[in-house]
Every structure is written in C-alpha cells, then in structure tokens.
Short mmCIF file of C-alpha atoms in Angstrom, two decimals:
data_model
loop_
_atom_site.label_atom_id
_atom_site.label_comp_id
_atom_site.label_asym_id
_atom_site.label_seq_id
_atom_site.Cartn_x
_atom_site.Cartn_y
_atom_site.Cartn_z
CA MET A 1 8.41 -99.23 17.91
CA LYS A 2 7.97 -95.62 16.96
CA GLY A 3 5.43 -93.61 18.85
CA ILE A 4 2.65 -91.65 17.17
CA VAL A 5 2.82 -87.92 17.65
CA LEU A 6 -0.41 -85.99 17.32
CA LYS A 7 -0.17 -82.32 16.50
CA VAL A 8 -3.09 -80.29 17.68
CA ARG A 9 -3.33 -76.74 16.45
CA SER A 10 -4.18 -74.35 19.18
CA PRO A 11 -7.01 -71.97 18.48
CA LYS A 12 -6.18 -68.41 17.63
CA SER A 13 -5.49 -66.28 20.61
CA PHE A 14 -7.78 -63.41 21.45
CA TYR A 15 -5.02 -61.00 20.44
CA SER A 16 -4.71 -62.58 16.97
CA ARG A 17 -8.46 -62.46 16.38
CA ARG A 18 -8.51 -58.84 17.49
CA LYS A 19 -5.71 -58.07 15.04
CA ASP A 20 -7.71 -59.72 12.22
CA ILE A 21 -10.79 -57.67 13.07
CA SER A 22 -8.73 -54.50 13.29
CA TYR A 23 -7.18 -55.21 9.91
CA PHE A 24 -10.60 -55.78 8.35
CA PHE A 25 -11.98 -52.47 9.58
CA LYS A 26 -8.80 -50.65 8.65
CA ARG A 27 -8.80 -52.11 5.12
CA TYR A 28 -12.51 -52.38 4.35
CA GLY A 29 -14.17 -50.17 6.98
CA LEU A 30 -14.87 -47.20 4.71
CA PHE A 31 -16.11 -49.38 1.86
CA THR A 32 -18.41 -51.19 4.29
CA MET A 33 -19.64 -47.86 5.65
CA PHE A 34 -20.68 -46.69 2.19
CA LEU A 35 -22.40 -49.99 1.44
CA LEU A 36 -24.31 -49.63 4.71
CA SER A 37 -25.31 -46.08 3.76
CA ILE A 38 -26.78 -47.45 0.54
CA LEU A 39 -28.67 -50.19 2.42
CA ILE A 40 -29.99 -47.69 4.96
CA GLY A 41 -31.08 -45.43 2.13
CA PHE A 42 -32.76 -48.42 0.49
CA ALA A 43 -34.76 -49.11 3.67
CA VAL A 44 -35.72 -45.43 3.97
CA GLY A 45 -36.79 -45.43 0.32
CA ILE A 46 -39.09 -48.40 0.92
CA TYR A 47 -40.60 -46.65 3.93
CA ALA A 48 -41.11 -43.40 2.01
CA GLY A 49 -42.52 -45.23 -0.99
CA THR A 50 -45.06 -47.16 1.03
CA HIS A 51 -46.20 -44.08 2.97
CA ASN A 52 -46.66 -41.79 -0.04
CA ASN A 53 -48.72 -41.90 -3.21
CA GLU A 54 -47.73 -42.78 -6.76
CA SER A 55 -47.21 -39.17 -7.82
CA PHE A 56 -44.58 -38.80 -5.09
CA ARG A 57 -42.72 -41.90 -6.30
CA GLN A 58 -42.89 -40.94 -9.97
CA SER A 59 -41.69 -37.41 -9.22
CA PHE A 60 -38.21 -38.91 -8.76
CA ASP A 61 -38.17 -40.59 -12.19
CA PHE A 62 -35.54 -38.15 -13.48
CA LEU A 63 -33.18 -39.69 -10.90
CA PHE A 64 -34.56 -43.21 -10.35
CA PRO A 65 -36.64 -45.56 -12.54
CA THR A 66 -40.22 -45.21 -11.28
CA ASP A 67 -42.28 -44.38 -14.40
CA PHE A 68 -42.08 -47.67 -16.27
CA ASP A 69 -44.81 -46.84 -18.78
CA THR A 70 -42.57 -44.14 -20.26
CA ARG A 71 -39.49 -46.37 -20.24
CA LYS A 72 -41.20 -49.13 -22.21
CA ALA A 73 -41.47 -46.81 -25.20
CA LEU A 74 -37.69 -46.17 -25.34
CA ASP A 75 -35.21 -47.97 -27.57
CA PHE A 76 -31.84 -49.29 -26.35
CA ILE A 77 -30.00 -45.97 -26.68
CA GLY A 78 -32.78 -43.98 -25.07
CA LEU A 79 -33.15 -46.42 -22.20
CA PHE A 80 -29.39 -46.62 -21.66
CA SER A 81 -29.20 -42.82 -21.58
CA SER A 82 -32.04 -42.57 -19.05
CA ASN A 83 -30.28 -45.17 -16.89
CA PHE A 84 -26.76 -43.82 -17.14
CA ALA A 85 -27.48 -40.08 -16.85
CA PRO A 86 -28.63 -40.14 -13.18
CA MET A 87 -25.89 -42.65 -12.32
CA PHE A 88 -23.33 -40.27 -13.79
CA LEU A 89 -24.87 -37.38 -11.83
CA PHE A 90 -24.46 -39.26 -8.55
CA PHE A 91 -20.97 -40.42 -9.48
CA ILE A 92 -19.70 -37.01 -10.52
CA THR A 93 -21.14 -35.45 -7.36
CA VAL A 94 -19.22 -37.94 -5.19
CA PHE A 95 -16.13 -37.33 -7.36
CA PHE A 96 -16.12 -33.55 -6.91
CA LEU A 97 -16.87 -33.78 -3.20
CA ALA A 98 -13.39 -35.25 -2.87
CA PHE A 99 -11.93 -31.80 -3.60
CA CYS A 100 -13.88 -30.16 -0.76
CA PRO A 101 -12.46 -30.17 2.78
CA TRP A 102 -15.93 -31.04 4.12
CA GLY A 103 -16.70 -33.55 1.37
CA ASN A 104 -16.16 -36.62 3.56
CA ALA A 105 -19.08 -35.52 5.75
CA VAL A 106 -21.49 -35.22 2.80
CA THR A 107 -20.44 -38.18 0.65
CA PRO A 108 -22.26 -40.88 2.71
CA LEU A 109 -25.49 -38.87 2.34
CA ILE A 110 -25.16 -38.92 -1.46
CA THR A 111 -24.54 -42.66 -1.60
CA GLY A 112 -27.41 -43.20 0.82
CA PHE A 113 -29.72 -41.20 -1.45
CA ARG A 114 -28.89 -43.59 -4.28
CA GLY A 115 -30.10 -46.47 -2.12
CA PHE A 116 -33.22 -44.40 -1.37
CA GLY A 117 -33.98 -44.39 -5.09
CA ALA A 118 -33.77 -48.17 -5.34
CA GLY A 119 -36.26 -48.42 -2.47
CA LEU A 120 -38.67 -46.16 -4.36
CA THR A 121 -38.26 -48.28 -7.49
CA LEU A 122 -39.13 -51.44 -5.56
CA THR A 123 -42.23 -49.95 -3.96
CA GLN A 124 -43.45 -48.52 -7.27
CA LEU A 125 -43.10 -51.91 -8.96
CA CYS A 126 -44.86 -53.69 -6.10
CA PHE A 127 -47.73 -51.20 -5.92
CA GLN A 128 -48.23 -51.17 -9.68
CA TYR A 129 -47.67 -54.84 -10.54
CA GLY A 130 -47.78 -56.76 -7.25
CA GLY A 131 -45.77 -59.99 -7.10
CA ARG A 132 -44.72 -59.64 -10.75
CA GLY A 133 -43.18 -56.29 -9.89
CA PHE A 134 -41.18 -57.75 -7.02
CA ALA A 135 -39.91 -60.61 -9.21
CA PHE A 136 -39.02 -58.15 -11.96
CA PHE A 137 -37.09 -56.02 -9.47
CA MET A 138 -35.10 -59.02 -8.24
CA LEU A 139 -34.24 -60.22 -11.76
CA ALA A 140 -33.95 -57.03 -13.80
CA VAL A 141 -32.96 -54.31 -11.30
CA VAL A 142 -30.90 -55.97 -8.57
CA PRO A 143 -27.95 -57.13 -10.78
CA GLY A 144 -27.29 -53.62 -12.10
CA PHE A 145 -27.94 -52.08 -8.70
CA PHE A 146 -25.39 -54.47 -7.16
CA ILE A 147 -22.70 -53.35 -9.63
CA LEU A 148 -23.61 -49.69 -9.19
CA SER A 149 -23.54 -49.97 -5.39
CA ALA A 150 -20.03 -51.42 -5.53
CA SER A 151 -18.96 -48.66 -7.93
CA ILE A 152 -20.35 -45.83 -5.79
CA ALA A 153 -19.04 -47.41 -2.57
CA PHE A 154 -15.52 -47.69 -4.04
CA GLN A 155 -15.70 -44.12 -5.32
CA GLY A 156 -17.09 -42.94 -1.99
CA GLU A 157 -14.16 -44.55 -0.19
CA GLN A 158 -11.63 -42.86 -2.48
CA SER A 159 -13.40 -39.49 -2.26
CA PHE A 160 -13.61 -39.74 1.54
CA LEU A 161 -9.87 -40.37 1.85
CA PHE A 162 -8.95 -37.69 -0.67
CA SER A 163 -11.26 -35.15 0.99
CA SER A 164 -9.55 -35.89 4.32
CA GLN A 165 -6.21 -35.01 2.71
CA VAL A 166 -7.68 -31.81 1.26
CA PHE A 167 -8.95 -30.91 4.74
CA LYS A 168 -5.45 -31.33 6.17
CA VAL A 169 -3.93 -29.16 3.43
CA ILE A 170 -6.51 -26.34 3.42
CA ILE A 171 -7.76 -26.21 7.02
CA LYS A 172 -4.83 -27.57 9.03
CA ARG A 173 -2.19 -26.11 6.68
CA GLN A 174 -0.26 -29.36 6.54
CA ASN A 175 2.25 -29.80 3.74
CA ASN A 176 0.74 -32.99 2.28
CA VAL A 177 1.06 -34.14 -1.31
CA LEU A 178 -2.27 -34.78 -3.09
CA ASN A 179 -1.96 -37.63 -5.58
CA ILE A 180 -4.60 -36.35 -8.01
CA ARG A 181 -3.46 -38.56 -10.88
CA GLU A 182 -3.98 -41.79 -8.95
CA PHE A 183 -7.35 -40.56 -7.68
CA VAL A 184 -8.57 -39.73 -11.20
CA MET A 185 -7.35 -43.04 -12.64
CA ARG A 186 -9.14 -45.05 -9.95
CA SER A 187 -12.25 -42.96 -10.43
CA GLY A 188 -12.17 -43.80 -14.13
CA THR A 189 -12.27 -47.50 -13.27
CA TYR A 190 -15.23 -47.02 -10.96
CA LEU A 191 -17.00 -44.89 -13.59
CA PHE A 192 -16.61 -47.78 -16.02
CA MET A 193 -18.29 -50.02 -13.46
CA ALA A 194 -21.19 -47.55 -13.26
CA MET A 195 -21.48 -47.57 -17.04
CA LEU A 196 -21.50 -51.36 -17.00
CA SER A 197 -24.36 -51.32 -14.49
CA ALA A 198 -26.35 -49.08 -16.86
CA VAL A 199 -25.76 -51.56 -19.69
CA VAL A 200 -26.89 -54.45 -17.47
CA ASP A 201 -30.00 -52.51 -16.42
CA THR A 202 -30.87 -51.72 -20.03
CA VAL A 203 -30.35 -55.24 -21.37
CA LEU A 204 -32.27 -56.93 -18.55
CA PHE A 205 -35.16 -54.46 -18.77
CA LEU A 206 -35.58 -54.93 -22.52
CA ALA A 207 -35.21 -58.71 -22.24
CA LEU A 208 -37.54 -59.28 -19.29
CA TYR A 209 -40.29 -56.67 -19.29
CA PRO A 210 -42.34 -58.33 -22.10
CA GLY A 211 -42.43 -61.65 -20.22
CA PHE A 212 -43.47 -59.97 -16.96
CA ASN A 213 -46.00 -57.76 -18.77
CA ILE A 214 -44.55 -54.71 -17.06
#
C-alpha cells in the first residue's frame, strides 16, 4: 500500500518578503511618491477651500475648475480648451524641470499643487451645490482626475530621474549619457494620457451637469 505524501509549502522567509518590499519601492517608489504628493495637495486644497471664501476659490479658475457658471456656457471645444490648457501648463512645467539639475526637488511641489486644485474644486462644488456637488464631483471630475494623476505621476517620475542625471552631468561633472530621445517619447505618451483626461472631463461635464442642475 502506497503512503500518502503531503506537501506543505513553507511560508516566505523574512528575507524573501524584505526582498519583495525592496523591489516594490525600487520599481514603484518614485511613482508612489508623486501620487502621494497629489493626495497631500488634495487634502491641503480641501482645507484651504473650507477656510476661505468663494472669491478665493474662484480666483484659481484659470488653473482649476471652480467657476462652473462660466463653464456651463461653453461648447465642447471651449470646455475642452479650458480643461486641457491648465493641464498642459502643469505637464510642460514638470517636463522642463527635468532639464534642471535641481528639478527633482521642485517637481513634487508642482504635482502636489495639481492635487491642491482638485481639493478646491471639490469644496467649491460642495459649498455651492451641497450633496449634489459632491455627487457631481465623484461622477464627473474623479474619472478624469484619476487619469491625469497617473499621467502627471508617471511624468514626474521620468522627470525626477532625468533631472538626477542632469545634476550628475552639470554639478558633479560625471560623463553620463542623457537619453533625451527616450525621455521625450515617454513624455509624449504621458501627454496623450493628459489629453485623454481632458476629453473625459469635458464629456462627463456636458453629459451630467444638466441632470445635477449644476
């Protein structure tokens, strides 16, 4: 009679788990850092929006959607332009910071400021429309903001790494090769993501604002 052999897998050793964690932070640490900067900026934006008046919130409308009465009068092209123009401004700022030796120190502040704008948008909607404003934010703003956050975080990661190489070449005088072509091609992909987020924002706003009476 043949015996029954039971194979029991031993749990991962502490060393293996530590290697997995180390790999995660090495591979995704910078991307996670930029996402966190956006979330922190979002929280700061909510705080600033709730502790200031409407004129303060609407003063940022050239960068973030806060004056919804004006936006309702725009057609698709006008609304898309008003959505994409500030996104492009943030994106191109992060892009050019990559060519500065100190750019990696400033880039997280720029991405965090984009999250700050989303916090202002949420507070403006809630103060002006109450629960309807919050629901509108979740349905019409969050999807595009999610895509844009990923786009800016990816671009921030690339700019951070490239700026570090520029620092080594200019400040430390190291003979490193800067792969500008690869950097520009990846940036083009992330810019397309930002453009897609503007399209999503525009379509959802036009489709949903009549039903929410925004």
